[in-house]
Short mmCIF file of C-alpha atoms in Angstrom, two decimals:
data_model
loop_
_atom_site.label_atom_id
_atom_site.label_comp_id
_atom_site.label_asym_id
_atom_site.label_seq_id
_atom_site.Cartn_x
_atom_site.Cartn_y
_atom_site.Cartn_z
CA MET A 219 253.19 222.81 212.18
CA THR A 220 253.49 221.53 215.74
CA ALA A 221 256.08 222.81 218.18
CA GLN A 222 257.95 219.50 217.91
CA MET A 223 258.06 219.58 214.09
CA TYR A 224 259.25 223.18 214.17
CA LEU A 225 262.08 222.36 216.54
CA GLU A 226 263.14 219.33 214.48
CA THR A 227 263.29 221.54 211.36
CA ILE A 228 265.57 223.99 213.15
CA ILE A 229 267.83 221.14 214.24
CA ARG A 230 268.17 219.69 210.72
CA ARG A 231 268.85 223.03 209.06
CA THR A 232 271.59 224.01 211.46
CA GLU A 233 273.33 220.59 211.43
CA TYR A 234 273.48 220.42 215.20
CA SER A 235 275.50 223.55 215.67
CA ALA A 236 275.58 225.27 219.05
CA VAL A 237 273.35 228.08 217.74
CA PRO A 238 270.03 226.24 218.21
CA PHE A 239 270.88 225.48 221.80
CA LEU A 240 271.43 229.12 222.60
CA VAL A 241 268.40 230.25 220.59
CA LEU A 242 266.08 227.66 222.12
CA LEU A 243 267.31 228.30 225.63
CA LEU A 244 266.73 232.02 225.19
CA LEU A 245 263.25 231.31 223.82
CA ALA A 246 262.43 229.13 226.82
CA LEU A 247 263.60 231.81 229.23
CA LEU A 248 261.51 234.44 227.46
CA LEU A 249 258.38 232.27 227.59
CA MET A 250 258.90 231.25 231.18
CA PRO A 251 256.85 233.24 233.72
CA GLY A 252 258.75 235.52 236.06
CA VAL A 253 260.30 233.73 239.00
CA SER A 254 262.29 236.51 240.61
CA ALA A 255 262.12 236.63 244.38
CA GLN A 256 259.21 238.71 245.62
CA ASN A 257 259.16 240.60 248.90
CA MET A 258 256.13 241.22 251.11
CA MET A 259 255.78 242.78 254.53
CA TYR A 260 253.02 243.79 256.93
CA ARG A 261 250.49 245.95 255.06
CA TYR A 262 252.50 245.17 251.91
CA ASP A 263 255.53 247.49 252.12
CA ALA A 264 257.97 249.14 254.52
CA GLY A 265 255.69 252.18 254.83
CA HIS A 266 252.56 250.07 255.66
CA SER A 267 250.63 251.62 252.76
CA GLY A 268 248.13 248.77 252.44
CA ASP A 269 248.38 249.29 248.67
CA TYR A 270 248.99 245.92 247.00
CA SER A 271 248.66 247.24 243.44
CA PRO A 272 252.21 246.29 242.31
CA VAL A 273 251.56 242.58 243.02
CA ALA A 274 247.75 242.38 242.75
CA GLY A 275 247.67 240.97 239.25
CA VAL A 276 244.49 241.23 237.18
CA THR A 277 240.88 241.37 238.34
CA GLY A 278 238.85 239.78 235.58
CA SER A 279 235.11 239.49 235.06
CA ASN A 280 234.66 236.27 237.06
CA VAL A 281 235.52 235.23 240.61
CA SER A 282 235.67 231.79 242.25
CA LEU A 283 236.77 230.15 245.48
CA LEU A 284 240.08 228.38 244.95
CA TRP A 285 240.22 226.76 248.38
CA ASN A 286 239.50 227.26 252.05
CA LYS A 287 241.24 225.83 255.09
CA THR A 288 240.12 225.75 258.72
CA MET A 289 242.35 225.26 261.74
CA GLU A 290 240.54 224.67 265.05
CA ASN A 291 241.64 224.71 268.69
CA THR A 292 244.15 227.42 267.91
CA ALA A 293 244.22 230.64 269.91
CA TRP A 294 243.19 234.25 269.56
CA GLY A 295 245.27 236.35 267.18
CA ARG A 296 245.22 238.69 264.21
CA SER A 297 248.38 238.07 262.26
CA VAL A 298 248.31 239.18 258.62
CA PRO A 299 249.64 236.49 256.26
CA ALA A 300 252.37 237.17 253.74
CA VAL A 301 252.13 235.82 250.19
CA ALA A 302 255.26 235.58 248.06
CA ASN A 303 256.54 233.35 245.28
CA GLY A 304 253.52 231.05 245.25
CA THR A 305 253.44 230.48 249.03
CA ILE A 306 251.27 231.89 251.81
CA TYR A 307 252.90 232.16 255.24
CA ILE A 308 250.50 232.13 258.18
CA THR A 309 250.29 231.24 261.85
CA ASN A 310 247.63 229.36 263.77
CA THR A 311 248.79 231.29 266.87
CA ILE A 312 249.01 228.25 269.14
CA GLY A 313 252.47 227.16 268.09
CA ASN A 314 252.54 226.27 264.39
CA PHE A 315 253.80 228.57 261.66
CA TYR A 316 252.74 227.32 258.23
CA ALA A 317 253.82 227.67 254.64
CA LEU A 318 250.92 226.74 252.35
CA ASN A 319 250.76 226.42 248.59
CA ALA A 320 249.01 229.63 247.57
CA ALA A 321 247.15 227.93 244.71
CA THR A 322 245.86 224.88 246.58
CA GLY A 323 246.20 225.50 250.32
CA ARG A 324 248.28 222.34 250.75
CA GLU A 325 250.84 222.41 253.53
CA GLN A 326 254.45 222.77 252.34
CA TRP A 327 256.08 222.94 255.77
CA LYS A 328 255.43 224.02 259.34
CA VAL A 329 257.58 224.89 262.34
CA LEU A 330 256.80 225.28 266.02
CA ILE A 331 256.70 229.01 266.86
CA LEU A 332 254.22 230.62 269.26
CA ILE A 333 252.86 233.69 267.44
CA GLN A 334 249.87 235.76 268.47
CA GLN A 335 249.93 238.91 266.39
CA SER A 336 253.29 239.33 264.65
CA SER A 337 252.84 239.18 260.87
CA PRO A 338 255.58 237.54 258.80
CA ALA A 339 257.77 239.41 256.32
CA VAL A 340 259.34 237.72 253.30
CA VAL A 341 262.48 239.23 251.78
CA ASN A 342 265.03 237.56 249.50
CA ASP A 343 263.82 233.98 250.15
CA THR A 344 263.89 234.47 253.93
CA VAL A 345 260.82 234.77 256.14
CA TYR A 346 261.04 236.79 259.37
CA VAL A 347 258.57 236.73 262.27
CA GLY A 348 258.40 237.64 265.98
CA SER A 349 257.06 235.37 268.71
CA GLU A 350 255.49 235.37 272.17
CA ASP A 351 258.67 233.80 273.55
CA GLY A 352 260.56 237.01 272.76
CA ASN A 353 262.50 235.63 269.80
CA VAL A 354 262.85 236.96 266.28
CA TYR A 355 263.11 234.09 263.80
CA ALA A 356 264.66 234.08 260.32
CA LEU A 357 263.67 230.97 258.36
CA ASN A 358 264.41 229.61 254.92
CA ALA A 359 261.25 230.52 252.98
CA VAL A 360 261.46 227.36 250.86
CA ASN A 361 261.71 224.68 253.56
CA GLY A 362 261.37 226.43 256.93
CA ASP A 363 264.88 225.61 258.09
CA PRO A 364 266.18 228.05 260.73
CA ILE A 365 268.74 230.62 259.60
CA TRP A 366 269.09 232.55 262.87
CA THR A 367 267.22 233.36 266.07
CA ASP A 368 267.64 236.45 268.26
CA SER A 369 266.16 236.97 271.72
CA THR A 370 264.75 240.39 272.65
CA GLY A 371 263.88 239.54 276.25
CA GLY A 372 260.13 240.09 276.06
CA PRO A 373 256.98 239.06 274.13
CA ILE A 374 256.71 240.32 270.55
CA VAL A 375 253.36 241.30 269.07
CA SER A 376 254.70 243.70 266.45
CA SER A 377 255.56 242.75 262.88
CA PRO A 378 259.10 242.87 261.48
CA ASN A 379 260.03 245.48 258.90
CA LEU A 380 263.04 245.22 256.61
CA ALA A 381 265.03 247.94 254.89
CA ASN A 382 268.66 248.22 253.81
CA GLY A 383 269.54 244.77 255.12
CA THR A 384 268.15 245.46 258.61
CA VAL A 385 265.22 244.00 260.55
CA TYR A 386 263.27 246.49 262.69
CA ILE A 387 260.88 245.14 265.34
CA THR A 388 259.55 246.12 268.77
CA SER A 389 259.41 243.98 271.91
CA ASN A 390 257.90 244.47 275.35
CA ASN A 391 260.69 243.95 277.86
CA LYS A 392 258.39 243.05 280.73
CA ARG A 393 259.27 240.85 283.67
CA GLY A 394 256.40 239.12 285.45
CA ASP A 395 252.96 240.71 285.08
CA THR A 396 254.04 244.37 285.12
CA PRO A 397 254.64 245.78 281.63
CA SER A 398 257.79 247.79 281.17
CA ASP A 399 258.90 249.99 278.32
CA GLU A 400 258.62 248.83 274.74
CA VAL A 401 261.95 248.63 272.90
CA LEU A 402 262.63 249.08 269.18
CA TYR A 403 265.38 246.74 267.93
CA ALA A 404 267.52 246.79 264.79
CA LEU A 405 269.02 243.44 263.76
CA ASP A 406 271.25 242.46 260.86
CA ALA A 407 268.93 240.67 258.42
CA THR A 408 271.61 238.17 257.35
CA THR A 409 273.10 237.20 260.72
CA GLY A 410 270.63 238.40 263.37
CA GLU A 411 273.37 240.49 264.97
CA HIS A 412 272.06 243.13 267.39
CA LEU A 413 272.82 246.56 265.88
CA TRP A 414 271.05 248.98 268.23
CA ASN A 415 267.93 249.46 270.34
CA PHE A 416 265.73 252.44 271.22
CA THR A 417 263.41 252.61 274.24
CA ILE A 418 259.81 253.66 273.66
CA GLY A 419 257.84 254.96 276.64
CA GLY A 420 255.33 252.50 278.02
CA TYR A 421 253.54 249.63 276.29
CA SER A 422 252.92 249.58 272.55
CA ASP A 423 251.95 246.98 269.97
CA SER A 424 253.15 249.20 267.14
CA SER A 425 254.94 247.71 264.16
CA PRO A 426 257.66 250.06 262.89
CA ALA A 427 257.35 251.73 259.49
CA VAL A 428 260.45 252.74 257.52
CA ALA A 429 261.07 255.45 254.92
CA ASP A 430 263.97 257.72 253.93
CA ASP A 431 266.44 256.15 256.40
CA THR A 432 264.07 256.80 259.31
CA VAL A 433 262.04 254.39 261.46
CA PHE A 434 258.64 255.52 262.74
CA VAL A 435 256.87 253.85 265.64
CA SER A 436 253.99 254.64 268.01
CA GLY A 437 254.19 254.51 271.79
CA GLU A 438 251.96 254.81 274.83
CA GLY A 439 250.32 258.13 275.66
CA GLY A 440 249.85 259.14 272.04
CA ARG A 441 253.56 259.45 271.26
CA VAL A 442 254.94 258.95 267.75
CA TYR A 443 258.72 258.55 267.44
CA ALA A 444 261.11 259.06 264.53
CA VAL A 445 264.45 257.25 264.88
CA ARG A 446 267.49 257.15 262.62
CA ALA A 447 267.52 253.79 260.84
CA ASP A 448 271.32 253.46 260.84
CA THR A 449 272.18 254.45 264.43
CA GLY A 450 268.96 254.32 266.49
CA ALA A 451 269.34 257.97 267.51
CA GLY A 452 266.08 259.78 268.16
CA VAL A 453 265.14 262.40 265.56
CA TRP A 454 261.86 263.69 267.01
CA ASN A 455 258.81 262.60 268.96
CA ALA A 456 255.36 264.13 268.85
CA THR A 457 252.11 263.70 270.74
CA VAL A 458 248.95 263.12 268.77
CA GLY A 459 245.76 264.07 270.58
CA SER A 460 245.05 267.01 272.83
CA ASP A 461 245.74 265.03 275.99
CA GLY A 462 248.14 262.36 274.79
CA GLY A 463 245.42 259.84 274.03
CA TYR A 464 246.15 256.22 273.34
CA VAL A 465 247.28 255.63 269.75
CA PHE A 466 245.04 252.77 268.70
CA THR A 467 246.55 252.15 265.28
CA PRO A 468 249.34 249.66 266.02
CA SER A 469 251.43 250.91 263.15
CA PRO A 470 251.96 254.38 261.67
CA LEU A 471 251.76 254.76 257.92
CA ILE A 472 254.44 256.74 256.08
CA LYS A 473 254.32 257.88 252.47
CA ARG A 474 255.56 260.90 250.52
CA GLY A 475 257.02 262.58 253.58
CA ILE A 476 253.91 262.37 255.76
CA VAL A 477 253.32 260.11 258.78
CA TYR A 478 249.71 259.10 259.47
CA ALA A 479 248.55 257.86 262.89
CA GLY A 480 245.16 257.25 264.44
CA SER A 481 244.29 258.14 268.03
CA ASN A 482 241.42 257.07 270.27
CA GLU A 483 241.61 259.77 272.95
CA GLY A 484 240.27 260.07 276.47
CA ASN A 485 239.12 257.44 278.94
CA ASN A 486 235.36 258.12 278.76
CA VAL A 487 235.38 259.06 282.48
CA GLU A 488 237.10 262.42 282.95
CA LYS A 489 237.06 263.04 279.21
CA ALA A 490 234.76 261.70 276.54
CA LEU A 491 236.28 259.48 273.90
CA THR A 492 237.16 261.15 270.63
CA PHE A 493 238.64 259.55 267.54
CA ASN A 494 241.11 261.35 265.31
CA VAL A 495 243.50 260.86 262.42
CA TYR A 496 246.72 262.89 262.38
CA ALA A 497 249.17 263.73 259.61
CA LEU A 498 252.69 264.68 260.70
CA ASN A 499 255.67 266.04 258.79
CA ALA A 500 258.07 263.09 258.56
CA THR A 501 261.14 265.34 258.85
CA THR A 502 260.12 267.49 261.83
CA GLY A 503 257.09 265.82 263.44
CA ALA A 504 255.06 269.01 263.04
CA ARG A 505 251.32 268.49 262.67
CA ILE A 506 250.04 269.08 259.14
CA TRP A 507 246.37 268.30 259.74
CA ASN A 508 244.03 266.25 261.88
CA PHE A 509 240.51 264.98 261.28
CA THR A 510 237.89 263.76 263.76
CA ILE A 511 235.95 260.68 262.70
CA SER A 512 232.74 259.14 264.00
CA GLY A 513 233.33 255.90 265.85
CA HIS A 514 236.26 253.91 267.15
CA ILE A 515 239.17 253.46 264.73
CA SER A 516 238.87 249.79 263.89
CA SER A 517 241.66 248.96 261.44
CA GLU A 518 244.87 250.24 259.91
CA PRO A 519 244.53 252.87 257.16
CA ALA A 520 245.50 252.40 253.53
CA LEU A 521 246.88 255.00 251.13
CA SER A 522 246.85 255.04 247.34
CA GLN A 523 246.74 257.80 244.70
CA ASN A 524 247.00 260.44 247.46
CA ILE A 525 243.80 259.19 249.11
CA LEU A 526 243.89 257.98 252.72
CA TYR A 527 241.26 255.37 253.55
CA ILE A 528 240.52 254.92 257.24
CA ASN A 529 237.88 252.83 258.90
CA SER A 530 235.87 253.28 262.07
CA ASP A 531 233.23 250.97 263.50
CA SER A 532 230.67 253.31 261.90
CA TYR A 533 232.03 254.57 258.56
CA LEU A 534 234.72 254.26 255.95
CA TYR A 535 236.36 257.62 255.18
CA ALA A 536 238.31 258.68 252.12
CA LEU A 537 240.46 261.72 252.89
CA ASN A 538 242.76 263.85 250.78
CA ALA A 539 246.13 262.63 252.07
CA SER A 540 247.71 266.10 251.73
CA THR A 541 245.00 268.21 253.34
CA GLY A 542 242.76 265.88 255.34
CA SER A 543 239.62 267.08 253.55
CA VAL A 544 236.81 264.54 253.15
CA LEU A 545 236.36 263.16 249.65
CA TRP A 546 233.59 260.69 250.48
CA THR A 547 232.22 258.43 253.22
CA ALA A 548 230.54 255.03 253.03
CA ASN A 549 228.80 252.69 255.46
CA PRO A 550 230.62 249.37 255.04
CA THR A 551 233.39 248.75 257.55
CA GLY A 552 236.20 246.24 257.95
CA THR A 553 239.86 245.72 257.16
CA VAL A 554 240.75 247.89 254.17
CA ILE A 555 243.31 247.21 251.44
CA VAL A 556 243.78 248.68 247.95
CA ALA A 557 244.58 246.88 244.72
CA LYS A 558 244.77 249.00 241.57
CA ASP A 559 241.30 250.37 240.87
CA ILE A 560 239.48 248.50 243.64
CA LEU A 561 239.19 249.13 247.37
CA TYR A 562 238.50 245.95 249.33
CA LEU A 563 236.73 245.90 252.70
CA CYS A 564 236.86 242.63 254.60
CA ASN A 565 234.98 241.60 257.70
CA TYR A 566 233.96 238.34 259.29
CA GLY A 567 230.89 238.12 257.05
CA GLY A 568 232.52 238.61 253.68
CA ILE A 569 234.23 240.89 251.19
CA SER A 570 233.06 244.13 249.59
CA ALA A 571 234.65 245.74 246.55
CA ILE A 572 234.32 249.52 246.30
CA ASP A 573 235.25 252.14 243.74
CA PRO A 574 238.10 254.01 245.50
CA ALA A 575 237.36 257.23 243.63
CA ASN A 576 233.83 257.77 244.96
CA GLY A 577 232.91 254.95 247.38
CA THR A 578 230.39 253.33 245.04
CA PRO A 579 229.86 249.61 245.82
CA LEU A 580 231.04 247.37 242.98
CA TRP A 581 230.26 243.90 244.31
CA SER A 582 230.18 241.92 247.52
CA LEU A 583 230.51 238.29 248.48
CA ASN A 584 229.21 236.61 251.62
CA LEU A 585 231.32 234.07 253.49
CA PRO A 586 230.09 231.60 256.12
CA VAL A 587 229.45 233.28 259.47
CA GLU A 588 229.86 231.55 262.83
CA SER A 589 228.91 232.86 266.26
CA PHE A 590 232.02 233.94 268.18
CA LEU A 591 232.47 236.32 271.07
CA TRP A 592 235.65 237.73 269.52
CA LYS A 593 236.20 238.16 265.79
CA SER A 594 238.85 239.72 263.60
CA THR A 595 239.73 239.64 259.92
CA THR A 596 242.91 240.22 257.98
CA ALA A 597 243.45 240.14 254.23
CA VAL A 598 246.11 240.21 251.54
CA ILE A 599 246.08 240.12 247.74
CA GLU A 600 248.68 238.79 245.31
CA ASN A 601 248.77 237.55 241.70
CA ASP A 602 245.01 237.66 240.96
CA ARG A 603 244.25 235.97 244.27
CA PHE A 604 242.58 237.42 247.32
CA TYR A 605 243.14 235.83 250.74
CA GLU A 606 240.88 236.58 253.71
CA VAL A 607 241.72 235.17 257.13
CA ASN A 608 238.96 235.04 259.76
CA TYR A 609 239.86 234.62 263.43
CA GLY A 610 237.12 233.63 265.87
CA SER A 611 237.16 232.83 269.59
CA ASN A 612 234.73 232.17 272.42
CA ALA A 613 237.41 232.46 275.09
CA GLY A 614 236.08 234.14 278.22
CA ASN A 615 232.46 233.86 277.15
CA PRO A 616 230.35 234.91 280.20
CA ALA A 617 227.64 232.51 279.05
CA GLY A 618 230.02 229.63 279.63
CA GLY A 619 230.33 226.63 277.36
CA PRO A 620 233.39 225.19 275.63
CA SER A 621 236.14 227.52 274.49
CA ILE A 622 236.33 227.34 270.71
CA ASP A 623 239.07 229.01 268.71
CA LYS A 624 239.18 228.81 264.95
CA ILE A 625 241.02 230.27 261.96
CA THR A 626 239.62 229.97 258.45
CA ILE A 627 241.48 231.02 255.31
CA TYR A 628 239.57 231.75 252.10
CA ALA A 629 241.45 231.99 248.80
CA LEU A 630 239.55 233.66 245.97
CA ASP A 631 240.57 233.69 242.31
CA LEU A 632 239.76 237.18 241.01
CA ASN A 633 240.51 236.22 237.42
CA ALA A 634 238.74 232.86 237.28
CA GLY A 635 237.65 232.85 233.65
CA THR A 636 234.61 230.84 232.59
CA SER A 637 234.79 228.57 235.64
CA GLY A 638 233.88 231.39 238.02
CA VAL A 639 230.84 233.47 238.86
CA PRO A 640 230.48 236.70 236.86
CA ILE A 641 231.44 239.56 239.16
CA SER A 642 228.67 241.65 237.64
CA SER A 643 226.09 239.19 239.02
CA LEU A 644 227.45 238.99 242.57
CA THR A 645 225.15 239.92 245.41
CA PRO A 646 225.76 239.58 249.16
CA ALA A 647 223.99 236.21 249.06
CA THR A 648 225.94 234.68 246.17
CA PRO A 649 228.38 231.94 247.23
CA ALA A 650 231.53 231.35 245.21
CA PRO A 651 231.84 227.87 243.63
CA LEU A 652 234.80 225.64 244.34
CA THR A 653 237.37 225.29 241.59
CA THR A 654 240.71 223.55 241.32
CA ALA A 655 244.02 225.05 240.33
CA SER A 656 245.12 224.44 236.75
CA VAL A 657 248.54 224.33 235.11
CA SER A 658 249.39 227.01 232.59
CA PRO A 659 248.98 225.66 229.01
CA ASP A 660 252.36 227.15 228.15
CA SER A 661 254.25 225.03 230.66
CA GLY A 662 254.32 221.93 228.42
CA ILE A 663 255.64 223.89 225.45
CA ILE A 664 258.32 225.51 227.61
CA LEU A 665 259.42 222.09 228.87
CA LEU A 666 259.51 220.73 225.31
CA ILE A 667 261.73 223.61 224.20
CA VAL A 668 264.13 223.08 227.08
CA VAL A 669 264.35 219.31 226.39
CA PHE A 670 265.04 219.82 222.68
CA ALA A 671 267.61 222.52 223.46
CA PHE A 672 269.44 220.11 225.73
CA PHE A 673 269.20 217.36 223.06
CA VAL A 674 270.77 219.66 220.47
CA TYR A 675 273.55 220.59 222.85
CA ILE A 676 274.40 216.94 223.57
CA ARG A 677 274.38 216.00 219.86
CA HIS A 678 276.62 218.95 219.03
CA ASN A 679 279.21 218.02 221.66
CA ARG A 680 279.38 214.41 220.42
CA ARG A 681 280.42 215.46 216.89
#
């Protein structure tokens, strides 16, 4: 019996009573995929865990390339896109902020905002982002219409964080060419009203992390600050590094009462460079442990299942998040994110999937490589789809030649079914085939149910 015949039988047997309408409407709602508003911030959550497991979806046995999009003549940047409710929000850093269909890459809307590094946050159908012109923007996530704008007085390279109806973001209040102190701002997420501000010593590109009604942010000279989220009052500040070395990691990571920060210490003149990871008590700022790594800290850490993953330009380290002891090391390097039982490492040449428990390589996929003087990669995962964004620039090339700036977005389907390449067969040289997005086979049945439910309702009200 077809769905249509079944529905007609229900209608005849109930003589157009109101019951079928309610039953069919309930059935349609139950079959309909979840559409509740989804939130996403820099490094996934307010604590910057880099663990996308709650929204990662399913990694199947096949992978394919859904789409890729290149934007040229942009500018240098390293903003991390946000993906929420079927849309990817990303900047081309030269003045356009885009909302793209996450399944196809097609443009949904764009607005003129000059963004270099600030990564968007999406909360309750509003997208928030900071700009080089010193403004914090709140936009309608569906159509890009402005909701409010607040000026901080200086360029913003940090990423907004949202908690308890408040936006937290840092801005450099410089005038002219001389940097001044960085300032942490708290703004009402609904109205943009200025709630409080806290001055951080010196320059910092740190994005604030939030947990347990406390905001954590890094400053110049190796300082890490804890500030009350409701009032902006300082709770504690601590120095990581023996001599107050520069905290390279732009954002601290906070989880389970521990703050993690990386430090590249020394100036390689009076004191040799050393590279360390520090764990601090979130309540007091007291040092719990520190660990020296080989090589310059090259990306933000990620934390999942009490394992801290941190990357240098030489090795990937997996550390016990409670004690700092080494669990394993591996050679691949790049931006690191976690999604359920897979650790992803992304660099300008491609993507590597690693077993997070022991560092064993699972598979890797090469992406096209172009020759740029400056390169950076960011990545995000959501609903079975993996998005890698490659930034490349030849600006300031001593060899001369034209200045070329380019951003390329790659969208991979990690649960491609028979149309994709078997993950088990992937090698670094295996390209992913192009596929097109398909509509769920259930969508037609759901629509049919809704139409028949409405038909029953109309017939019942005419009697």
